[in-house]
Amino acid sequence: MHQTSSLALLLHLNARERELAARLFEENRALDAQLESEWQQHLDRLKADMEVFLSLVVEMSSTTDAVAACEASVALARRLGIPSEDILDTPEKARAYFMD
């Protein structure tokens, strides 16, 4: 009797292990799909930001108007998610940064 129950337990554990392995595989597949989607979203955002960056760089480099160049620089910083307190968007902030 003891040997039969041990065999049944062994078979049950093998079935349980197969069930766990299948669940792990499915969870990994789902996680891979989620990460792939998130990666693609980040890549798309990076491409969009790069297009904005390049257009603003071209705009800044082709203008002799310092105010327009500064405005483009501030717009780029905001677009890239630079914290507001780190953006030199006023004459006072620029003066404090470069003169203090």
mmCIF file of C-alpha atoms in Angstrom:
data_model
loop_
_atom_site.group_PDB
_atom_site.id
_atom_site.type_symbol
_atom_site.label_atom_id
_atom_site.label_comp_id
_atom_site.label_asym_id
_atom_site.label_seq_id
_atom_site.Cartn_x
_atom_site.Cartn_y
_atom_site.Cartn_z
ATOM 1 C CA MET A 1 0.000 0.000 0.000
ATOM 2 C CA HIS A 2 2.778 2.371 0.902
ATOM 3 C CA GLN A 3 4.541 1.759 -2.412
ATOM 4 C CA THR A 4 1.309 2.412 -4.372
ATOM 5 C CA SER A 5 0.636 5.707 -2.596
ATOM 6 C CA SER A 6 4.239 6.776 -3.215
ATOM 7 C CA LEU A 7 3.850 6.030 -6.912
ATOM 8 C CA ALA A 8 0.581 7.974 -7.032
ATOM 9 C CA LEU A 9 2.271 10.878 -5.241
ATOM 10 C CA LEU A 10 5.183 10.777 -7.698
ATOM 11 C CA LEU A 11 2.804 10.811 -10.670
ATOM 12 C CA HIS A 12 0.847 13.659 -9.088
ATOM 13 C CA LEU A 13 4.024 15.680 -8.524
ATOM 14 C CA ASN A 14 5.043 15.178 -12.111
ATOM 15 C CA ALA A 15 1.640 16.379 -13.271
ATOM 16 C CA ARG A 16 1.906 19.353 -10.905
ATOM 17 C CA GLU A 17 5.375 20.132 -12.205
ATOM 18 C CA ARG A 18 4.071 20.019 -15.767
ATOM 19 C CA GLU A 19 1.225 22.325 -14.800
ATOM 20 C CA LEU A 20 3.651 24.765 -13.136
ATOM 21 C CA ALA A 21 6.003 24.665 -16.102
ATOM 22 C CA ALA A 22 3.127 25.358 -18.502
ATOM 23 C CA ARG A 23 1.930 28.253 -16.343
ATOM 24 C CA LEU A 24 5.455 29.657 -16.106
ATOM 25 C CA PHE A 25 5.858 29.403 -19.863
ATOM 26 C CA GLU A 26 2.553 31.224 -20.434
ATOM 27 C CA GLU A 27 3.394 33.941 -17.917
ATOM 28 C CA ASN A 28 6.793 34.443 -19.572
ATOM 29 C CA ARG A 29 5.165 34.634 -23.001
ATOM 30 C CA ALA A 30 2.683 37.239 -21.744
ATOM 31 C CA LEU A 31 5.476 39.226 -20.083
ATOM 32 C CA ASP A 32 7.554 39.107 -23.266
ATOM 33 C CA ALA A 33 4.595 40.455 -25.253
ATOM 34 C CA GLN A 34 4.026 43.230 -22.710
ATOM 35 C CA LEU A 35 7.694 44.221 -22.674
ATOM 36 C CA GLU A 36 7.829 44.181 -26.471
ATOM 37 C CA SER A 37 4.819 46.505 -26.589
ATOM 38 C CA GLU A 38 6.324 48.861 -24.005
ATOM 39 C CA TRP A 39 9.663 48.836 -25.818
ATOM 40 C CA GLN A 40 7.932 49.739 -29.084
ATOM 41 C CA GLN A 41 6.066 52.597 -27.384
ATOM 42 C CA HIS A 42 9.333 53.956 -25.990
ATOM 43 C CA LEU A 43 11.003 53.597 -29.370
ATOM 44 C CA ASP A 44 8.129 55.442 -31.074
ATOM 45 C CA ARG A 45 8.347 58.227 -28.472
ATOM 46 C CA LEU A 46 12.120 58.443 -28.951
ATOM 47 C CA LYS A 47 11.691 58.747 -32.723
ATOM 48 C CA ALA A 48 9.069 61.485 -32.302
ATOM 49 C CA ASP A 49 11.268 63.356 -29.814
ATOM 50 C CA MET A 50 14.239 63.044 -32.147
ATOM 51 C CA GLU A 51 12.227 64.545 -35.011
ATOM 52 C CA VAL A 52 11.240 67.472 -32.780
ATOM 53 C CA PHE A 53 14.822 67.831 -31.568
ATOM 54 C CA LEU A 54 16.232 67.896 -35.087
ATOM 55 C CA SER A 55 13.619 70.374 -36.317
ATOM 56 C CA LEU A 56 14.342 72.671 -33.361
ATOM 57 C CA VAL A 57 18.098 72.365 -33.863
ATOM 58 C CA VAL A 58 17.664 73.313 -37.516
ATOM 59 C CA GLU A 59 15.398 76.189 -36.499
ATOM 60 C CA MET A 60 17.870 77.411 -33.857
ATOM 61 C CA SER A 61 20.865 77.111 -36.139
ATOM 62 C CA SER A 62 19.244 78.882 -39.043
ATOM 63 C CA THR A 63 18.064 81.938 -37.134
ATOM 64 C CA THR A 64 20.026 84.980 -36.125
ATOM 65 C CA ASP A 65 17.243 85.944 -33.730
ATOM 66 C CA ALA A 66 18.489 85.116 -30.232
ATOM 67 C CA VAL A 67 14.984 85.281 -28.759
ATOM 68 C CA ALA A 68 13.677 82.744 -31.293
ATOM 69 C CA ALA A 69 16.642 80.477 -30.596
ATOM 70 C CA CYS A 70 16.018 80.675 -26.834
ATOM 71 C CA GLU A 71 12.310 79.967 -27.305
ATOM 72 C CA ALA A 72 13.143 76.942 -29.438
ATOM 73 C CA SER A 73 15.593 75.739 -26.778
ATOM 74 C CA VAL A 74 12.945 76.078 -24.049
ATOM 75 C CA ALA A 75 10.400 74.261 -26.236
ATOM 76 C CA LEU A 76 12.885 71.442 -26.794
ATOM 77 C CA ALA A 77 13.627 71.135 -23.067
ATOM 78 C CA ARG A 78 9.911 70.975 -22.250
ATOM 79 C CA ARG A 79 9.299 68.416 -24.988
ATOM 80 C CA LEU A 80 12.082 66.237 -23.612
ATOM 81 C CA GLY A 81 10.573 66.349 -20.132
ATOM 82 C CA ILE A 82 13.219 68.467 -18.439
ATOM 83 C CA PRO A 83 11.859 69.597 -15.048
ATOM 84 C CA SER A 84 10.527 73.154 -15.192
ATOM 85 C CA GLU A 85 12.868 74.339 -12.465
ATOM 86 C CA ASP A 86 15.865 73.256 -14.587
ATOM 87 C CA ILE A 87 14.795 75.134 -17.725
ATOM 88 C CA LEU A 88 16.275 78.591 -18.280
ATOM 89 C CA ASP A 89 12.984 80.035 -19.497
ATOM 90 C CA THR A 90 13.271 83.540 -18.019
ATOM 91 C CA PRO A 91 15.982 86.166 -18.204
ATOM 92 C CA GLU A 92 16.317 85.924 -14.426
ATOM 93 C CA LYS A 93 16.979 82.168 -14.508
ATOM 94 C CA ALA A 94 19.492 82.547 -17.328
ATOM 95 C CA ARG A 95 21.274 85.390 -15.541
ATOM 96 C CA ALA A 96 21.401 83.442 -12.270
ATOM 97 C CA TYR A 97 22.721 80.336 -14.059
ATOM 98 C CA PHE A 98 25.480 82.076 -15.990
ATOM 99 C CA MET A 99 26.383 84.920 -13.635
ATOM 100 C CA ASP A 100 26.034 83.495 -10.135
#
